[in-house]
Short mmCIF file of C-alpha atoms in Angstrom, two decimals:
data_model
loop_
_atom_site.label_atom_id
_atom_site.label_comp_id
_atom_site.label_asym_id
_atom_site.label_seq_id
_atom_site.Cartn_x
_atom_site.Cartn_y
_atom_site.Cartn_z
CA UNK A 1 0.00 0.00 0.00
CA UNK A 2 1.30 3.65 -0.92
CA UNK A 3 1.80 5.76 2.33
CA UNK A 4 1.43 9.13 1.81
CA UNK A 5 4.35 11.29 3.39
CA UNK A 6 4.18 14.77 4.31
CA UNK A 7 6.13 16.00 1.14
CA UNK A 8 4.03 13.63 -1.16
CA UNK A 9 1.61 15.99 -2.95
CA UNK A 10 -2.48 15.87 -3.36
CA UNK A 11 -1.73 16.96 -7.44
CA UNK A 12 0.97 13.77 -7.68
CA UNK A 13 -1.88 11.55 -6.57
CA UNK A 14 -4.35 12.79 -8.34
CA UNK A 15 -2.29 12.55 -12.04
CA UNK A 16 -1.56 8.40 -10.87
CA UNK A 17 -5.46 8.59 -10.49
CA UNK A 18 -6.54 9.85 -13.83
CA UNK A 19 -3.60 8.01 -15.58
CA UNK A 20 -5.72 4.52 -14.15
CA UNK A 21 -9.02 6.11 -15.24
CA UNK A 22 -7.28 6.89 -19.26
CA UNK A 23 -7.27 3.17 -19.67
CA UNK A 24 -11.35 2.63 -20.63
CA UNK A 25 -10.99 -1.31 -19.90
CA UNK A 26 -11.60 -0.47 -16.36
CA UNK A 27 -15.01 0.98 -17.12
CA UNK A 28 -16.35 -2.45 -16.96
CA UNK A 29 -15.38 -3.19 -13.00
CA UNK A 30 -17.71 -0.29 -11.98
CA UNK A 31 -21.00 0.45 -12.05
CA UNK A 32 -22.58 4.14 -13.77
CA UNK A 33 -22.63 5.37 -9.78
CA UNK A 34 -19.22 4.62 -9.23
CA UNK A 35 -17.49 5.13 -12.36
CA UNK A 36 -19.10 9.14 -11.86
CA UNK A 37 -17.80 9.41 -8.34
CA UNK A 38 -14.37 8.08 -9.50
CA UNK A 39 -14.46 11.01 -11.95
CA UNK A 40 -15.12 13.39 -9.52
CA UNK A 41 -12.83 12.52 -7.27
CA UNK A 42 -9.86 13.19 -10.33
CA UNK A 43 -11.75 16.25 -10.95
CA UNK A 44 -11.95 17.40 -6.98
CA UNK A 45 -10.28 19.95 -5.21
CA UNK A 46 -8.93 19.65 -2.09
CA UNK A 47 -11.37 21.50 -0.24
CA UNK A 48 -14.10 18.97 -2.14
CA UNK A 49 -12.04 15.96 -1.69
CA UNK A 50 -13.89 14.41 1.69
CA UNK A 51 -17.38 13.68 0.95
CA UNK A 52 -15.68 11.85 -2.14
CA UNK A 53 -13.62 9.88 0.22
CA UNK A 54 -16.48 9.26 2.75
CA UNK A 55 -18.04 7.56 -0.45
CA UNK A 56 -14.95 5.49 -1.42
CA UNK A 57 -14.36 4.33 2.28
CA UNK A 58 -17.91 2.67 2.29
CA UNK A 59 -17.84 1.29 -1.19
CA UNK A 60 -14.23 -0.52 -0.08
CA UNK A 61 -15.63 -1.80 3.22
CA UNK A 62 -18.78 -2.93 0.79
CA UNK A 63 -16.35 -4.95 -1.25
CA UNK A 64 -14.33 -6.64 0.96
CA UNK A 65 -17.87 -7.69 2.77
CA UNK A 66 -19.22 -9.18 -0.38
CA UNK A 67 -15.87 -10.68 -1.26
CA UNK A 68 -16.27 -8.83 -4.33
CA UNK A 69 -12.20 -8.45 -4.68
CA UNK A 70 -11.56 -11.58 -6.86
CA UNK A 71 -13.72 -10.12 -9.49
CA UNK A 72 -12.48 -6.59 -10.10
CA UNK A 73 -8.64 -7.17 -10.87
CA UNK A 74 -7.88 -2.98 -10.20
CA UNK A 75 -9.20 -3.24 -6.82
CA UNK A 76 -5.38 -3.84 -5.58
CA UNK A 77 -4.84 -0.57 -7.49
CA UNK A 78 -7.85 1.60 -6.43
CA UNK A 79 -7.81 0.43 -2.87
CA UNK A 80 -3.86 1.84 -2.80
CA UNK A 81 -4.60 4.93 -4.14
CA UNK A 82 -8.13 5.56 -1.60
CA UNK A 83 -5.88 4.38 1.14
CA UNK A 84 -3.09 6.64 0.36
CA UNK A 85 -6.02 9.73 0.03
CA UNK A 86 -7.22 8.43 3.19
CA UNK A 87 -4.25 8.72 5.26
CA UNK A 88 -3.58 11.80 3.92
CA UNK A 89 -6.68 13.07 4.56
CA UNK A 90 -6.36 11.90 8.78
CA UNK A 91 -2.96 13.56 9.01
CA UNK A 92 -4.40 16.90 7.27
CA UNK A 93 -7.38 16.74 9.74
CA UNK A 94 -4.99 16.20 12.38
CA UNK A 95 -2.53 19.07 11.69
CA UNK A 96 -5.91 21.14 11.23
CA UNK A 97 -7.09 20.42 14.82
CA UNK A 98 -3.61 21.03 15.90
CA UNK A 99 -3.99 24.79 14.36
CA UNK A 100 -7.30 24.95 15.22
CA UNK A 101 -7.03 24.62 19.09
CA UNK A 102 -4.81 27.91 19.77
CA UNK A 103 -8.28 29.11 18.38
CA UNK A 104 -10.55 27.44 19.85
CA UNK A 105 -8.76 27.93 23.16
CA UNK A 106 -8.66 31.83 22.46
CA UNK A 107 -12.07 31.74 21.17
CA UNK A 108 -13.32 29.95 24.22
CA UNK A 109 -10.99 32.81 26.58
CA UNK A 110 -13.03 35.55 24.60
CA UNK A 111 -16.32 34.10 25.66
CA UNK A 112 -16.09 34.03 29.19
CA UNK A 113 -14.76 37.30 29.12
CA UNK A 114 -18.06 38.27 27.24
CA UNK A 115 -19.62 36.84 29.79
CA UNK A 116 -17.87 38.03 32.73
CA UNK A 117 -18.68 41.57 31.21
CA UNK A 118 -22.33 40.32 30.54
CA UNK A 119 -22.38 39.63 34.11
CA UNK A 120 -20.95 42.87 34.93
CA UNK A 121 -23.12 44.57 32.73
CA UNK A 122 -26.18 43.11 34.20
CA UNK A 123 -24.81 43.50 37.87
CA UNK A 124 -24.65 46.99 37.03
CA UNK A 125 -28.48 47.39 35.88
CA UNK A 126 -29.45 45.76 39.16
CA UNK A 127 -28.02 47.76 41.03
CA UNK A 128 -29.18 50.85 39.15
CA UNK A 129 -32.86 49.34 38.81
CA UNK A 130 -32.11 49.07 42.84
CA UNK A 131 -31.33 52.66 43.18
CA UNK A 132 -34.62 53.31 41.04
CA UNK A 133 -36.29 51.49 43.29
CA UNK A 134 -34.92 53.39 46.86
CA UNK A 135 -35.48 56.48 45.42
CA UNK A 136 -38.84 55.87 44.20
CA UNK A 137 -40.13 54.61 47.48
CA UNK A 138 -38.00 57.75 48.92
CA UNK A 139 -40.08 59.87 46.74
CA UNK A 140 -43.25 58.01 47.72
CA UNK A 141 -42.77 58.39 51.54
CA UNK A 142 -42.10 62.21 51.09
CA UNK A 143 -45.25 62.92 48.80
CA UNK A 144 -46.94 60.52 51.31
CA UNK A 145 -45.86 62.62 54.01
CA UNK A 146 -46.68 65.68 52.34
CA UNK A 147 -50.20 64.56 51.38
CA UNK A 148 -50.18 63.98 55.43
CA UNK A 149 -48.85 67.10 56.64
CA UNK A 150 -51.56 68.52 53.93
CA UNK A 151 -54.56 66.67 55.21
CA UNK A 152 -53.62 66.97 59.09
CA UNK A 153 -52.97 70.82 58.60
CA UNK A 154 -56.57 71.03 56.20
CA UNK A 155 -58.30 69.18 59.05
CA UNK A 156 -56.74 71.27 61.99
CA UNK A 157 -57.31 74.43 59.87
CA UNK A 158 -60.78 74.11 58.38
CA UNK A 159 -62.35 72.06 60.80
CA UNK A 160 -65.72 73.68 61.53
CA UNK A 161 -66.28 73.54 57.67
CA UNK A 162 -65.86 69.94 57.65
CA UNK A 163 -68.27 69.74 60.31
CA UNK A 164 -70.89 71.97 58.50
CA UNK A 165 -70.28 70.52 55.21
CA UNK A 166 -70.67 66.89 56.78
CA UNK A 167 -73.75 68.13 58.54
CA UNK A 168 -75.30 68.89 54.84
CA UNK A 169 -74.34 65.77 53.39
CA UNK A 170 -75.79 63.93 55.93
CA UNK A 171 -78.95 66.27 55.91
CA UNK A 172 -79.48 65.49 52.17
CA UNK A 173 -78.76 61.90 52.44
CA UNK A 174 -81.40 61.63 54.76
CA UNK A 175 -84.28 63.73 52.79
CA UNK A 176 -83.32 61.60 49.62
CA UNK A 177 -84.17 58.20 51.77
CA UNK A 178 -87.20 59.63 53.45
CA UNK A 179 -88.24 61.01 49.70
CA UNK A 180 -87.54 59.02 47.55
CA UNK A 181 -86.07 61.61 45.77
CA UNK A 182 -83.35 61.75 42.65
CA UNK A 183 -81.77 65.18 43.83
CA UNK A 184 -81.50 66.90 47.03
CA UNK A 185 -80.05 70.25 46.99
CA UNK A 186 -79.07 73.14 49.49
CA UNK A 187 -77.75 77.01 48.63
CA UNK A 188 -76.61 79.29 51.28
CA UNK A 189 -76.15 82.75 50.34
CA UNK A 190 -72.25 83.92 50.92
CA UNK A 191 -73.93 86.68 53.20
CA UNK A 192 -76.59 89.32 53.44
CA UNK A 193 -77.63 90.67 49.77
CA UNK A 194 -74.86 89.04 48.57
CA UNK A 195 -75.09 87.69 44.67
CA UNK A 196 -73.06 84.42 45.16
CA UNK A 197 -73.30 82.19 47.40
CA UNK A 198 -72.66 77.89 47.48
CA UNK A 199 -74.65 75.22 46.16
CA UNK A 200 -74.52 71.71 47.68
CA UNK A 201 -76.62 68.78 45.33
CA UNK A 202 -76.44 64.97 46.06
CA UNK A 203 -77.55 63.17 43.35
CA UNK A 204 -77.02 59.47 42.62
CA UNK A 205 -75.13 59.37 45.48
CA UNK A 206 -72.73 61.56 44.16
CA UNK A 207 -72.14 64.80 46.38
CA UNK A 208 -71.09 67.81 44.82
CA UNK A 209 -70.63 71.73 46.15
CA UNK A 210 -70.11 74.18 43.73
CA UNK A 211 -68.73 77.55 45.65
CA UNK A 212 -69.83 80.92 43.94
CA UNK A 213 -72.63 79.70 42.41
CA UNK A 214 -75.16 82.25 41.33
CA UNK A 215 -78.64 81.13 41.98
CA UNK A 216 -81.02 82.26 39.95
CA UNK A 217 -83.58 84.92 41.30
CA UNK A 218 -85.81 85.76 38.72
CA UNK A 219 -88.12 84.22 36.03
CA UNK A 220 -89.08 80.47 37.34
CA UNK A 221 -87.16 81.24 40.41
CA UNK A 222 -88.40 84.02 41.42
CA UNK A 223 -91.86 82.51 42.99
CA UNK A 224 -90.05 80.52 45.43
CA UNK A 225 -87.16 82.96 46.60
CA UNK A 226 -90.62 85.13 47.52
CA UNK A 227 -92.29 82.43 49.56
CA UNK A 228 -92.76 82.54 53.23
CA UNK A 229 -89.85 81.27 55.51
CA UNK A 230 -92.17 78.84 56.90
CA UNK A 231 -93.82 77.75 53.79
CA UNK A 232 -92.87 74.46 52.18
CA UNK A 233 -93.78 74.94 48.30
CA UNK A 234 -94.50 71.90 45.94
CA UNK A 235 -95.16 71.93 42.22
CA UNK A 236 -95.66 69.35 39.72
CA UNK A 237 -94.80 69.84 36.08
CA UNK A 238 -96.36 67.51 32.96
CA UNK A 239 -93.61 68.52 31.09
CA UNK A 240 -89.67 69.51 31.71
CA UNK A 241 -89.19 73.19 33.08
CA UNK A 242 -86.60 74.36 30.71
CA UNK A 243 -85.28 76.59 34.52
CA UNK A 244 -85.63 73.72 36.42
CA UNK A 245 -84.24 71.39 33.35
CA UNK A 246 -80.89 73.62 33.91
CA UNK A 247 -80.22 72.70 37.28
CA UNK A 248 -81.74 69.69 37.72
CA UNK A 249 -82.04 67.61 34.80
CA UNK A 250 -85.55 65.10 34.15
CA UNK A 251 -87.00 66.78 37.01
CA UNK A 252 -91.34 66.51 37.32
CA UNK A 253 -91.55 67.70 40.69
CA UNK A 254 -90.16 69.88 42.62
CA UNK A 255 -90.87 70.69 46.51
CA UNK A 256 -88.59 73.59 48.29
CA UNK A 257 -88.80 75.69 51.00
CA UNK A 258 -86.80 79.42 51.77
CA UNK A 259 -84.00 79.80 54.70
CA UNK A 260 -83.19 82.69 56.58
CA UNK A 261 -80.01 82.47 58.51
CA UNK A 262 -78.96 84.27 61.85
CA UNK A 263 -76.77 86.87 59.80
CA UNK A 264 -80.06 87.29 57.69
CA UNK A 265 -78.73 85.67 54.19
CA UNK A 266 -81.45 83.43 52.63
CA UNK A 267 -80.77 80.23 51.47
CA UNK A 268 -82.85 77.57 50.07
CA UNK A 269 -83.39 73.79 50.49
CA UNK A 270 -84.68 71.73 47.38
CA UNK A 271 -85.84 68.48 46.53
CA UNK A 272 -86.44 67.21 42.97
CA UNK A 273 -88.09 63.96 41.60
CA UNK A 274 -88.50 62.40 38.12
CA UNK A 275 -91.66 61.36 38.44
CA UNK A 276 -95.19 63.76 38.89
CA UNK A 277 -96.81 63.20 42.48
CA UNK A 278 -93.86 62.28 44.41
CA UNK A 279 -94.04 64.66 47.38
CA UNK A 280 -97.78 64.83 47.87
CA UNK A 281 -98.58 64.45 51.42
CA UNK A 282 -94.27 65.30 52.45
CA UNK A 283 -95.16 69.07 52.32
CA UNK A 284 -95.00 69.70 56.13
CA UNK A 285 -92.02 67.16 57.05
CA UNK A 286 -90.04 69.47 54.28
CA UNK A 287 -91.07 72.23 56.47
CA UNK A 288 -90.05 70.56 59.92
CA UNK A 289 -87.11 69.59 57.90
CA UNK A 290 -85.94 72.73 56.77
CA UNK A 291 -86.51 74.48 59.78
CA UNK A 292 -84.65 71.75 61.64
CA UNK A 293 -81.53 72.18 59.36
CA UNK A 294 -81.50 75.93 59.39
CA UNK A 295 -81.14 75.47 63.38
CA UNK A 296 -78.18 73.05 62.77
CA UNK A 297 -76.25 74.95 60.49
CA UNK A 298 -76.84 77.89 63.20
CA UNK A 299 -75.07 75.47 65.86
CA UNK A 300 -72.68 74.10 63.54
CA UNK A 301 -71.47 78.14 62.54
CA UNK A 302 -71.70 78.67 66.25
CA UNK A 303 -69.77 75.82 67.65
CA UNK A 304 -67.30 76.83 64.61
CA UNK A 305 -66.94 80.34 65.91
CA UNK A 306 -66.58 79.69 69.35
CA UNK A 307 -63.79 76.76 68.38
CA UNK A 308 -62.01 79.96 66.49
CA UNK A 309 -61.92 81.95 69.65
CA UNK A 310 -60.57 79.50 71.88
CA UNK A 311 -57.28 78.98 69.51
CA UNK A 312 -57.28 82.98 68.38
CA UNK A 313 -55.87 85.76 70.56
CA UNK A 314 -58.85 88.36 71.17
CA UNK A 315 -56.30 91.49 70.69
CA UNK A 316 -54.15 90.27 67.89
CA UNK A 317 -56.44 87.88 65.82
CA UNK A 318 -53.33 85.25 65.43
CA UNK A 319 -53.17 81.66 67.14
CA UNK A 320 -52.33 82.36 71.60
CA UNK A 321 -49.97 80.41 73.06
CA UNK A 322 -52.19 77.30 74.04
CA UNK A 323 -52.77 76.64 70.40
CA UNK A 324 -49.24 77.68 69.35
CA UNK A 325 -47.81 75.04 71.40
CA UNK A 326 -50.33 72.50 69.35
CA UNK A 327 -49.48 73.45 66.55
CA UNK A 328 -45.64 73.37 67.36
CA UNK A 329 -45.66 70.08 68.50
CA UNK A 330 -47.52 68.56 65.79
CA UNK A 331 -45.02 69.95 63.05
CA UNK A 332 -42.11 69.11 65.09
CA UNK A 333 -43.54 65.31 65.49
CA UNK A 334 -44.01 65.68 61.40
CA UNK A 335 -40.84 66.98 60.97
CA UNK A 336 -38.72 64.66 63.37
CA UNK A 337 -40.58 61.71 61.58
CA UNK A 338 -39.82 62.41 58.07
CA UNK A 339 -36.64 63.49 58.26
CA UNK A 340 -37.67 67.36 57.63
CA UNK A 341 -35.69 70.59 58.96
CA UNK A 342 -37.81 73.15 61.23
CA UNK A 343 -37.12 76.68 62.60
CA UNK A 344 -38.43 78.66 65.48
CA UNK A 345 -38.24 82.25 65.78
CA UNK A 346 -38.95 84.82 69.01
CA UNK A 347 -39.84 87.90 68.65
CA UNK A 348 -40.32 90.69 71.28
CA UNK A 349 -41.11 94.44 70.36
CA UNK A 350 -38.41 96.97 71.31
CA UNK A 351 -39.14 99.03 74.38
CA UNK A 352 -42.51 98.13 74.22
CA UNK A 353 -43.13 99.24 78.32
CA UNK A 354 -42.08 102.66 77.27
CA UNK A 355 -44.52 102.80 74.45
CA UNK A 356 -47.03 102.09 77.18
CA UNK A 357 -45.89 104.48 79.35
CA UNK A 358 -45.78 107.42 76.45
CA UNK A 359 -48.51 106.96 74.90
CA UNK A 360 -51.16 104.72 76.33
CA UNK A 361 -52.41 101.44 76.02
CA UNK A 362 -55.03 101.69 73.51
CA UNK A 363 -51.74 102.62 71.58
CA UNK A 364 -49.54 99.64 73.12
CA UNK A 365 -52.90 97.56 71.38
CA UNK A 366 -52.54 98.82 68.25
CA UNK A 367 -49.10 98.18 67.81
CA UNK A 368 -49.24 94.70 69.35
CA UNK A 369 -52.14 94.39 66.65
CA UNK A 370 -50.10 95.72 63.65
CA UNK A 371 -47.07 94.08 64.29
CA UNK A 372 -48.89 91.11 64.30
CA UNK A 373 -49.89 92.08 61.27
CA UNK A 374 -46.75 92.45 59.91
CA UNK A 375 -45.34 89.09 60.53
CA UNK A 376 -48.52 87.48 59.55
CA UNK A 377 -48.57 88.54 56.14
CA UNK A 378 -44.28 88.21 55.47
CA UNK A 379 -44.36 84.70 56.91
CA UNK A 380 -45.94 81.88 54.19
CA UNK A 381 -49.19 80.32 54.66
CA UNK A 382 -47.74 77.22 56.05
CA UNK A 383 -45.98 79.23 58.62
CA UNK A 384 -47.10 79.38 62.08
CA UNK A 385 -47.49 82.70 64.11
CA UNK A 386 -48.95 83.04 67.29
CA UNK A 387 -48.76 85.36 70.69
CA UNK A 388 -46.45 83.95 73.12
CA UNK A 389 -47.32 86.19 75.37
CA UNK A 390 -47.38 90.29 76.31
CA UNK A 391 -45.15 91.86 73.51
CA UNK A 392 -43.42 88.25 72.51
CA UNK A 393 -44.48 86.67 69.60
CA UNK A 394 -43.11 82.91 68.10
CA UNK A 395 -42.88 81.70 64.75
CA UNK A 396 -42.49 78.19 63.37
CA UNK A 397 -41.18 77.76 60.01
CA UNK A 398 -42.14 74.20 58.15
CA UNK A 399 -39.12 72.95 56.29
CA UNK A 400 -37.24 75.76 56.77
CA UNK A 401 -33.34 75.36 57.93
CA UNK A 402 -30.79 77.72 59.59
CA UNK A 403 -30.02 79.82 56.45
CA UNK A 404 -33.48 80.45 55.86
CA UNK A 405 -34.68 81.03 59.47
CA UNK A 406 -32.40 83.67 59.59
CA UNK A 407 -33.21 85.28 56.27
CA UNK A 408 -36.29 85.55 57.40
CA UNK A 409 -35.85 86.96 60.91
CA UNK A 410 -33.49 89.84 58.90
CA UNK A 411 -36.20 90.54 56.56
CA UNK A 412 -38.62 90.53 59.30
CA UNK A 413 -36.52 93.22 61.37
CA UNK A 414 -35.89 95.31 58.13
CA UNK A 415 -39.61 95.56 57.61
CA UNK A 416 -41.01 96.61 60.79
CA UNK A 417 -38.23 99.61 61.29
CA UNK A 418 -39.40 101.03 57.82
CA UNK A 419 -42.73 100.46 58.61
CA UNK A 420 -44.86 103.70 60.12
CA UNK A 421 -47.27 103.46 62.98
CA UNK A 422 -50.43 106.06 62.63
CA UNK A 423 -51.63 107.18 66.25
CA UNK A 424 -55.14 108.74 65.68
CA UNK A 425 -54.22 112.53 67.31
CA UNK A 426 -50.66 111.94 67.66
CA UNK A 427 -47.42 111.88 64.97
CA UNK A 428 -46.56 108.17 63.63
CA UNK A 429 -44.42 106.57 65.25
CA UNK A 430 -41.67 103.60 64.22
CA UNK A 431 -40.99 100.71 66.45
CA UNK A 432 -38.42 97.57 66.10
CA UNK A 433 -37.90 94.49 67.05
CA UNK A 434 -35.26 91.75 68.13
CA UNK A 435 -35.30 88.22 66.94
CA UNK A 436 -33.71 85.07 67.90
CA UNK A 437 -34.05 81.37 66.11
CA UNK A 438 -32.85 78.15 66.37
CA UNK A 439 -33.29 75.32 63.82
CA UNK A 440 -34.34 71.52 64.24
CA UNK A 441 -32.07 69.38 63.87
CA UNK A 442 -28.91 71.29 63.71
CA UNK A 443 -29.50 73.04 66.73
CA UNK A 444 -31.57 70.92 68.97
CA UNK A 445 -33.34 67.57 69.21
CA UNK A 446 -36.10 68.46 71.30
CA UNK A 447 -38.89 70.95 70.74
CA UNK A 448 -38.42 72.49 74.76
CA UNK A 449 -34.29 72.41 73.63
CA UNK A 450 -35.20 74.71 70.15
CA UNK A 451 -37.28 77.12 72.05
CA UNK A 452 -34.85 77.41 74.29
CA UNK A 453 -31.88 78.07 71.98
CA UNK A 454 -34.23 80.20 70.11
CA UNK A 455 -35.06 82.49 73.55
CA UNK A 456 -31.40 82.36 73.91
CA UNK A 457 -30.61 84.34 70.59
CA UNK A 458 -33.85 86.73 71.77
CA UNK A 459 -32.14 87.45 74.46
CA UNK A 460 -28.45 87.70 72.48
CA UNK A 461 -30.10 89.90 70.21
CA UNK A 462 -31.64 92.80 73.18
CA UNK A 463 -28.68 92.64 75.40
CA UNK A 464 -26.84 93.23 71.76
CA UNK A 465 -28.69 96.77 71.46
CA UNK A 466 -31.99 95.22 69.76
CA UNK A 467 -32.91 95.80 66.32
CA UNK A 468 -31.36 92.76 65.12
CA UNK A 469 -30.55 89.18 65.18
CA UNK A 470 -29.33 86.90 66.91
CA UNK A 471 -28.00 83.08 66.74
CA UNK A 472 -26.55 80.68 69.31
CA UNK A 473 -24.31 83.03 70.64
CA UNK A 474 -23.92 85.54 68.11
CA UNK A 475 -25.49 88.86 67.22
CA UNK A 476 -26.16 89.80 63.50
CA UNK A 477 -26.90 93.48 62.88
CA UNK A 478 -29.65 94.45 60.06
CA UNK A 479 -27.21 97.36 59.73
CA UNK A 480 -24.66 94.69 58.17
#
């Protein structure tokens, strides 16, 4: 058998090939299958050469199992020449793997370093997506606590219209029960001979108050604004009142009955139904009705009123010190709980005893009052003011840190120097003030601590030569 050595050459094979296939006696040995592949194999490139030998190699082992050997006398020949392609073929395969591994290895290398950076890559979004997260729920707690601070300050605030505006809710709901009605309805007049006034409907239960809402007066209306307070009035229509259509759509019937309220504004409580007929015989329970809830919106307004004055201060209008302290507390617990920074400030009128002395009290009064004034209307809404008592006052300043506390206690000196007093008889006068502040949590922990630090800087700030600042210590001059 020819062995192929690594200098023999694929061409030198192939020529001893095609010089075997010249001679056309060996036609005969092969069938038309093999005597093509046997052509292509001369014909073959290298890169073409093994699916010809994968042919050849199966044909040879198909031979020697059918003992076919004996009868083709070139099989000696043929079977050297496949042999020798063979083995050539195994070593080039082998010195191929040989090359190929550096690669392979390399190739491998590269893609766990793809993946290591895949890994990196992805460790990195997690983390980011984790960040997202944190601050998200960061966000959420502090619009959460805002919508809380919001609400509890709404509620502590506007109270006694809650209560009212429950009270007329409830009032409706009722009368649309006992009724059988599709629309209960109440307007109160802002105030005496006043054009506006607010309109609260409950219909479906769906309760809805529209706030300077002009009611009409005249035309369809006009009948029932002129009926007596103590009249119920019910009508029944065959077809829709294009008036009553307006306000209260599909209505048939309609039963109402006129209010007159302790500060003599007129209001009006109304009850519609789709269907003709629905009121007879409810005429005087609307009456007891409305004359029941004109007397509990009187209580309600009164309860309200006399709430105000126990949290106001009679001479200055703002919050007194009972209700200062509340409040205080309650934004300090906000503020300590979220995280949130919180100022105090102390103010005490300059030389107030002389003012007294000079020119009276009724004058002392007004100048408590306007000073009050003063720092009412430079503070913010959210602010806090209140009289801490005689001619101290206290701020507290939601989310407000050191800087800003005492930009505010400058501006707050600045304004009442330049501002002019008017004493009925007498020249105007100018008076000043001192100021002292402290912030939560730089300052102090505790709420007693901050008023304390606060008073401090009040005191800093008089012993100083008043008309100023002062801070833990320190005295800041407006002049500077």
């Amino acid at each position: 058998m020819i062995k192929p050595t690594m200098t023999q050459s694929y061409g030198t094979m192939m020529d001893k090939l095609e010089s075997y296939l010249i001679k056309q006696q060996w036609r005969q040995y092969f069938s038309e299958q093999e005597w093509y592949e046997l052509l292509l194999l001369s014909q073959s490139q290298r890169f073409e050469l093994r699916q010809h030998v994968d042919y050849w190699s199966r044909l040879l082992i198909s031979w020697d199992t059918r003992s076919l050997a004996p009868q083709r006398k070139v099989y000696a020949e043929i079977r050297q020449i496949l042999d020798a392609y063979l083995d050539l073929q195994r070593q080039e395969h082998h010195w191929q793997e040989q090359a190929l591994e550096p690669l392979r290895l390399h190739v491998a290398e590269t893609q766990i370093e793809l993946q290591q950076k895949q890994l990196l890559f992805w460790r990195f979004e997690y983390e980011q997506r984790q960040e997202r997260v944190m601050s998200l729920n960061s966000e959420n707690d502090r619009a959460q606590a805002e919508f809380y601070n919001l609400s509890e300050l709404t509620q502590f605030v506007s109270q006694h219209l809650k209560e009212e505006t429950e009270l007329i809710h409830d009032g409706l709901d009722g009368l649309m029960g006992v009724l059988d009605a599709n629309w209960t309805a109440l307007y109160l007049q802002d105030g005496p001979n006043h054009p506006l006034g607010t309109l609260y409907t409950l219909h479906q239960g769906c309760f809805a108050i529209e706030p300077e809402f002009c009611f009409p007066r005249e035309g369809f209306w006009q009948a029932y604004w002129q009926t007596e307070v103590t009249e119920a009035r019910l009508q029944d229509f065959y077809s829709p009142e294009p008036d009553l259509e307006a306000l209260f759509p599909r209505s048939l019937a309609l039963l109402t009955q006129t209010l007159q309220m302790p500060d003599r504004s007129q209001g009006m409580i109304l009850a519609c139904s789709e269907e003709k007929m629905a009121f007879s015989g409810f005429r005087q329970l609307f009456n007891i009705f409305g004359t029941h809830i004109a007397s509990s919106l009187q209580n309600a307004r009164l309860h309200a009123q006399i709430n105000e004055l126990a949290i106001r201060d009679s001479l200055t209008g703002i919050y007194n010190r009972h209700h200062l302290e509340e409040r205080m507390r309650f934004s300090y617990d906000l503020s300590r709980r979220y995280g949130r920074e919180l100022s105090v400030l102390m103010v005490d009128i300059d030389h107030f005893k002389s003012i007294n002395d000079t020119y009276g009290h009724q004058v002392g009064d007004q100048v408590l009052r306007e000073v009050a004034d003063l720092l009412k209307h430079r503070l913010r809404s959210t602010d806090i003011i209140g009289r801490y008592g005689g001619e101290e006052f206290m701020a507290v300043l939601q989310e407000t840190g050191q800087s800003g506390a005492e930009i505010v206690s400058q501006d707050l000196v600045r304004m009442v120097e330049r501002t002019e007093i008017k004493i009925e008889g007498e020249e105007a006068i100018r008076v000043t003030i001192s100021v002292g502040y402290a912030a939560f949590p730089v300052d102090a922990l505790t709420i007693d601590n901050l008023i304390a630090i606060a008073d401090k800087g009040l005191y800093l700030a008089k012993h100083a030569g008043r008309n100023q600042v002062g801070y833990a210590g320190q005295c800041k001059s407006v002049l500077q």
